[in-house]
Short mmCIF file of C-alpha atoms and ligand atoms in Angstrom, two decimals:
data_model
loop_
_atom_site.label_atom_id
_atom_site.label_comp_id
_atom_site.label_asym_id
_atom_site.label_seq_id
_atom_site.Cartn_x
_atom_site.Cartn_y
_atom_site.Cartn_z
CA MET A 281 -35.19 159.01 -119.50
CA LYS A 282 -33.86 159.38 -115.65
CA VAL A 283 -31.28 157.26 -113.46
CA LEU A 284 -31.02 157.68 -110.17
CA VAL A 285 -27.97 156.39 -107.97
CA PRO A 286 -27.76 156.30 -104.54
CA VAL A 287 -24.02 156.62 -103.33
CA LYS A 288 -22.99 156.31 -99.82
CA ARG A 289 -20.16 157.70 -97.51
CA VAL A 290 -17.36 155.26 -96.12
CA LEU A 291 -14.40 154.34 -94.75
CA ASP A 292 -11.97 154.88 -97.46
CA TYR A 293 -10.69 151.59 -99.10
CA ASN A 294 -7.60 151.96 -98.36
CA VAL A 295 -7.60 152.85 -94.12
CA LYS A 296 -7.29 150.04 -92.41
CA PRO A 297 -10.44 150.05 -90.21
CA ARG A 298 -9.85 150.28 -86.23
CA VAL A 299 -12.55 149.35 -83.58
CA LYS A 300 -13.26 150.87 -80.91
CA ALA A 301 -12.02 150.32 -78.00
CA ASP A 302 -16.11 149.84 -76.19
CA GLY A 303 -15.91 146.91 -79.09
CA THR A 304 -19.28 148.67 -80.20
CA GLY A 305 -17.88 149.64 -83.73
CA VAL A 306 -15.33 150.81 -86.01
CA ASP A 307 -13.51 154.23 -84.76
CA LEU A 308 -14.44 156.74 -87.88
CA ALA A 309 -12.62 159.80 -86.24
CA ASN A 310 -10.12 161.30 -87.95
CA VAL A 311 -10.33 158.79 -91.18
CA LYS A 312 -10.41 159.36 -94.68
CA MET A 313 -13.88 158.92 -95.49
CA SER A 314 -14.59 158.52 -99.55
CA MET A 315 -17.72 157.31 -101.44
CA ASN A 316 -18.40 153.26 -101.88
CA PRO A 317 -16.27 152.13 -104.62
CA PHE A 318 -19.19 150.16 -106.40
CA ASP A 319 -21.15 154.03 -106.42
CA GLU A 320 -18.36 155.02 -107.95
CA ILE A 321 -19.27 152.45 -110.93
CA ALA A 322 -22.59 152.80 -110.87
CA VAL A 323 -22.34 157.01 -111.26
CA GLU A 324 -19.52 155.91 -114.29
CA GLU A 325 -22.29 153.66 -115.71
CA ALA A 326 -25.04 156.30 -115.30
CA ILE A 327 -22.65 158.70 -117.32
CA ARG A 328 -21.74 156.28 -119.65
CA LEU A 329 -25.71 156.00 -120.45
CA LYS A 330 -25.65 159.78 -120.76
CA GLU A 331 -23.08 160.27 -122.59
CA GLY A 332 -24.56 158.09 -125.65
CA LYS A 333 -23.13 154.51 -124.62
CA ASN A 334 -26.37 152.25 -126.20
CA GLY A 335 -27.54 155.06 -128.23
CA GLY A 336 -28.05 157.41 -125.31
CA GLY A 337 -31.48 157.72 -124.00
CA VAL A 338 -30.31 158.55 -120.55
CA THR A 339 -31.03 162.61 -119.84
CA GLU A 340 -31.19 162.89 -116.22
CA ILE A 341 -28.95 161.20 -113.42
CA VAL A 342 -29.40 162.04 -109.36
CA VAL A 343 -27.65 160.98 -107.17
CA VAL A 344 -28.73 160.62 -103.50
CA SER A 345 -27.49 159.51 -100.00
CA ILE A 346 -28.41 159.12 -97.57
CA GLY A 347 -26.56 159.92 -94.07
CA GLU A 348 -24.93 162.60 -92.32
CA GLN A 349 -24.00 165.74 -93.31
CA LYS A 350 -20.75 165.26 -94.74
CA ALA A 351 -22.36 162.93 -97.03
CA GLN A 352 -22.78 166.09 -99.42
CA GLU A 353 -19.29 165.62 -99.91
CA THR A 354 -20.14 161.89 -101.80
CA ILE A 355 -22.73 163.75 -103.68
CA ARG A 356 -20.39 166.63 -104.42
CA THR A 357 -17.78 163.90 -105.59
CA ALA A 358 -20.12 162.72 -108.40
CA LEU A 359 -21.64 165.35 -109.56
CA ALA A 360 -18.02 167.14 -110.44
CA MET A 361 -18.15 162.93 -112.31
CA GLY A 362 -20.64 164.61 -114.49
CA ALA A 363 -24.11 163.33 -112.14
CA ASP A 364 -26.12 166.65 -112.97
CA ARG A 365 -27.86 166.96 -109.54
CA GLY A 366 -28.31 165.78 -105.79
CA ILE A 367 -30.06 164.88 -102.98
CA LEU A 368 -29.25 164.25 -99.38
CA VAL A 369 -31.34 162.75 -96.79
CA THR A 370 -29.97 163.92 -93.63
CA SER A 371 -29.94 161.35 -90.29
CA ASP A 372 -28.47 161.29 -86.75
CA GLU A 373 -29.32 157.68 -86.05
CA LYS A 374 -26.94 154.93 -88.69
CA VAL A 375 -30.15 154.02 -91.43
CA GLU A 376 -30.08 150.57 -91.56
CA PRO A 377 -30.51 148.90 -94.97
CA LEU A 378 -34.85 148.62 -94.63
CA GLY A 379 -34.31 152.41 -93.56
CA VAL A 380 -32.32 153.32 -97.01
CA ALA A 381 -34.78 151.10 -99.33
CA LYS A 382 -37.63 152.38 -97.49
CA ILE A 383 -36.27 156.23 -98.17
CA LEU A 384 -35.12 155.07 -101.94
CA ALA A 385 -38.52 154.18 -102.48
CA LYS A 386 -39.85 157.47 -101.38
CA ILE A 387 -37.74 159.41 -103.43
CA VAL A 388 -38.37 156.50 -106.91
CA GLU A 389 -42.20 157.60 -106.55
CA GLU A 390 -41.65 161.36 -106.81
CA GLU A 391 -38.09 161.39 -109.11
CA GLN A 392 -39.63 159.02 -111.46
CA PRO A 393 -36.02 157.08 -113.19
CA SER A 394 -36.81 154.52 -115.05
CA LEU A 395 -33.54 152.85 -113.41
CA VAL A 396 -31.60 152.42 -110.38
CA ILE A 397 -28.11 151.40 -110.01
CA LEU A 398 -27.22 150.85 -106.92
CA GLY A 399 -23.59 149.42 -105.31
CA LYS A 400 -23.79 145.64 -105.31
CA GLN A 401 -22.22 146.09 -101.16
CA ALA A 402 -21.34 149.02 -99.46
CA ILE A 403 -17.65 147.74 -97.81
CA ASP A 404 -18.20 149.30 -94.60
CA ASP A 405 -20.49 146.95 -93.88
CA ASP A 406 -20.93 144.42 -96.42
CA ASN A 407 -25.12 143.96 -95.86
CA ASN A 408 -24.96 143.55 -99.68
CA GLN A 409 -29.42 144.02 -99.05
CA THR A 410 -30.26 147.01 -100.26
CA GLY A 411 -30.54 146.71 -103.76
CA GLN A 412 -33.05 144.20 -102.68
CA MET A 413 -35.02 144.97 -100.67
CA LEU A 414 -35.69 148.56 -102.72
CA ALA A 415 -36.15 146.16 -105.34
CA GLY A 416 -38.59 144.43 -103.46
CA LEU A 417 -40.70 147.49 -102.15
CA LEU A 418 -41.10 148.64 -105.59
CA GLY A 419 -41.82 145.58 -106.78
CA TRP A 420 -39.09 145.70 -109.83
CA GLY A 421 -36.17 143.80 -111.42
CA GLN A 422 -33.58 143.58 -110.53
CA GLY A 423 -30.00 142.54 -112.32
CA THR A 424 -27.55 142.18 -109.34
CA PHE A 425 -23.99 141.90 -109.53
CA ALA A 426 -23.74 143.16 -112.87
CA SER A 427 -20.77 143.04 -115.15
CA LYS A 428 -22.00 144.25 -117.96
CA VAL A 429 -25.60 147.37 -118.91
CA GLU A 430 -27.37 147.56 -121.87
CA LEU A 431 -29.77 150.14 -122.24
CA ALA A 432 -33.13 149.32 -124.49
CA ALA A 433 -36.18 152.18 -124.79
CA ASP A 434 -37.99 149.50 -122.51
CA SER A 435 -35.73 147.65 -121.29
CA VAL A 436 -32.05 146.67 -119.61
CA THR A 437 -29.74 144.19 -120.18
CA VAL A 438 -27.63 142.50 -117.58
CA THR A 439 -24.63 140.28 -118.12
CA ARG A 440 -24.03 138.82 -114.46
CA GLU A 441 -21.11 136.99 -113.67
CA VAL A 442 -22.42 133.93 -111.48
CA ASP A 443 -20.34 130.65 -110.23
CA GLY A 444 -19.13 128.83 -113.33
CA GLY A 445 -19.84 131.87 -116.33
CA LEU A 446 -21.96 134.46 -117.40
CA GLU A 447 -25.80 134.97 -117.19
CA THR A 448 -27.55 137.57 -118.91
CA ASP A 449 -31.05 138.06 -118.27
CA ARG A 450 -33.11 141.23 -120.40
CA PHE A 451 -35.52 143.28 -117.71
CA THR A 452 -38.34 145.56 -118.43
CA LEU A 453 -38.21 149.38 -117.65
CA PRO A 454 -38.45 150.23 -114.75
CA ALA A 455 -35.37 148.37 -113.12
CA ILE A 456 -32.71 147.82 -110.53
CA VAL A 457 -29.77 147.42 -111.16
CA THR A 458 -26.58 146.91 -109.31
CA THR A 459 -23.03 147.06 -110.09
CA ASP A 460 -19.95 144.78 -110.23
CA LEU A 461 -16.50 145.10 -109.76
CA ARG A 462 -15.74 144.89 -113.72
CA LEU A 463 -18.58 146.99 -114.96
CA ASN A 464 -16.21 149.67 -115.40
CA GLU A 465 -13.19 151.80 -114.42
CA PRO A 466 -14.45 155.04 -112.88
CA ARG A 467 -13.49 158.42 -113.85
CA TYR A 468 -11.80 160.97 -111.26
CA ALA A 469 -13.47 164.10 -111.68
CA SER A 470 -11.36 166.64 -113.01
CA LEU A 471 -10.58 170.03 -111.76
CA PRO A 472 -12.62 172.47 -113.99
CA ASN A 473 -15.72 169.92 -113.45
CA ILE A 474 -15.30 169.86 -109.30
CA MET A 475 -15.34 173.96 -109.64
CA LYS A 476 -18.95 173.26 -111.70
CA ALA A 477 -20.25 171.05 -109.17
CA LYS A 478 -20.37 173.90 -106.56
CA SER A 479 -23.29 175.18 -108.41
CA LYS A 480 -24.92 171.83 -109.25
CA PRO A 481 -28.46 172.05 -107.15
CA LEU A 482 -28.58 170.14 -104.14
CA ALA A 483 -31.38 169.47 -101.96
CA THR A 484 -31.89 168.34 -98.50
CA LYS A 485 -34.06 167.25 -96.19
CA THR A 486 -34.27 164.64 -93.55
CA ALA A 487 -35.63 161.10 -92.81
CA ALA A 488 -38.75 162.41 -91.69
CA ASP A 489 -39.31 164.34 -94.50
CA TYR A 490 -40.50 161.13 -95.93
CA GLY A 491 -41.53 159.62 -93.56
CA VAL A 492 -39.58 157.03 -92.89
CA ASP A 493 -39.11 155.86 -89.41
CA VAL A 494 -35.33 154.83 -89.52
CA THR A 495 -35.40 154.39 -85.65
CA PRO A 496 -32.62 151.11 -85.85
CA ARG A 497 -34.15 146.97 -85.49
CA ILE A 498 -30.54 145.70 -85.45
CA LYS A 499 -28.01 145.37 -82.32
CA THR A 500 -25.08 145.54 -82.67
CA LEU A 501 -23.79 143.27 -79.75
CA LYS A 502 -20.21 142.98 -80.21
CA VAL A 503 -16.96 143.95 -82.84
CA VAL A 504 -13.63 142.17 -82.82
CA GLU A 505 -10.96 142.94 -84.57
CA PRO A 506 -9.46 139.82 -86.99
CA ALA A 507 -7.30 137.48 -85.15
CA LYS A 508 -3.40 138.58 -85.42
CA ARG A 509 -0.89 135.94 -87.06
CA SER A 510 0.77 133.99 -85.44
CA ALA A 511 4.41 134.43 -86.68
CA GLY A 512 6.07 132.59 -89.34
CA VAL A 513 9.03 129.96 -89.32
CA LYS A 514 12.46 130.90 -91.88
CA VAL A 515 13.61 127.16 -92.99
CA ALA A 516 17.25 126.74 -94.67
CA ASP A 517 15.95 124.91 -97.53
CA VAL A 518 13.37 122.27 -98.89
CA ASP A 519 14.31 119.31 -96.79
CA GLU A 520 13.91 121.45 -94.16
CA LEU A 521 11.02 122.64 -95.30
CA VAL A 522 9.31 118.85 -96.23
CA MET A 523 10.57 117.24 -92.50
CA LYS A 524 8.89 120.09 -90.77
CA LEU A 525 5.93 119.46 -92.81
CA GLN A 526 5.91 115.70 -92.42
CA ALA A 527 6.47 116.52 -88.47
CA MET A 528 2.68 118.21 -88.84
CA GLY A 529 1.62 116.20 -91.04
CA ILE A 530 0.98 118.31 -93.90
CA ALA A 531 3.79 116.32 -96.60
CA LYS A 532 4.56 112.31 -96.40
P1 AMP B 18 -25.26 147.59 -98.81
O1 AMP B 18 -26.79 147.21 -98.94
O2 AMP B 18 -25.38 148.09 -97.63
O3 AMP B 18 -24.15 146.61 -98.55
O4 AMP B 18 -25.35 148.28 -99.45
C1 AMP B 18 -25.85 148.33 -101.12
C2 AMP B 18 -25.50 149.51 -102.01
O5 AMP B 18 -27.08 150.67 -101.81
C3 AMP B 18 -24.92 150.30 -101.96
O6 AMP B 18 -23.50 150.40 -102.64
C4 AMP B 18 -25.07 152.10 -101.98
O7 AMP B 18 -25.62 152.18 -103.85
C5 AMP B 18 -26.77 151.53 -101.53
N1 AMP B 18 -26.78 152.60 -99.81
C6 AMP B 18 -26.78 151.80 -99.39
N2 AMP B 18 -26.50 152.28 -98.29
C7 AMP B 18 -26.59 153.71 -98.25
C8 AMP B 18 -26.98 155.40 -97.75
N3 AMP B 18 -27.17 155.35 -96.80
N4 AMP B 18 -27.20 156.62 -99.15
C9 AMP B 18 -27.07 155.48 -100.44
N5 AMP B 18 -26.89 154.86 -100.90
C10 AMP B 18 -26.87 154.03 -99.92
#
């Protein structure tokens, strides 16, 4: 059984984003980029399934990244964690979720995976759209926001964190799963595995190779930083605090 894992290169989650002076977007010049954290969880889950979780059955993990040439570093990270093979799809234009989903649908047609595990959202644009769109394009079932995944020969059972509890759904394979934070804790790649990953196969394609038009459909009008918090006030004691809250009409 083959598992496909799409991984996106994004601004590292530890980096404080700076908005470009002209307000057209976030400044990505000379900042640390990493694999989207939810995609690390997706790669980890695929590896655990290949390592024998739920009795094994997964024989190959293919990772895909769509973006600039440097996204191959993200693929190499996934290969160092334990994925088998990578596909890099380069594009000079930023590819929106619909374009990503269309390219992934073509790759699914070629690769015939039983399961696609994506992150629930990319932390750069917070779209939370790609997995759902891919499921729509393929007509497959989708278990989104997975906090537990159990794979059987012809189905996948997904536990999802919903308001007020846990929902468990079973999907017939092939299916789409998107990962939530609590699904697992991704491993770090060891140095020997980082070295080994350099010789794992990585195919490079373009969006045009798949016949997908990635012309943007969204025009970002403006990006602004969040409003700065105004300075706080120090109070000497609880009485002063209560007096101030009363003056503001917050306490009686
Ligand atoms: P989004 O819908 O943009 O929030 O992304 C959801 C998930 O789709 C991500 O966690 C990735 O698994 C996948 N994805 C989105 N964009 C890309 C991309 N450019 N390359 C590979 N995977 C992507």
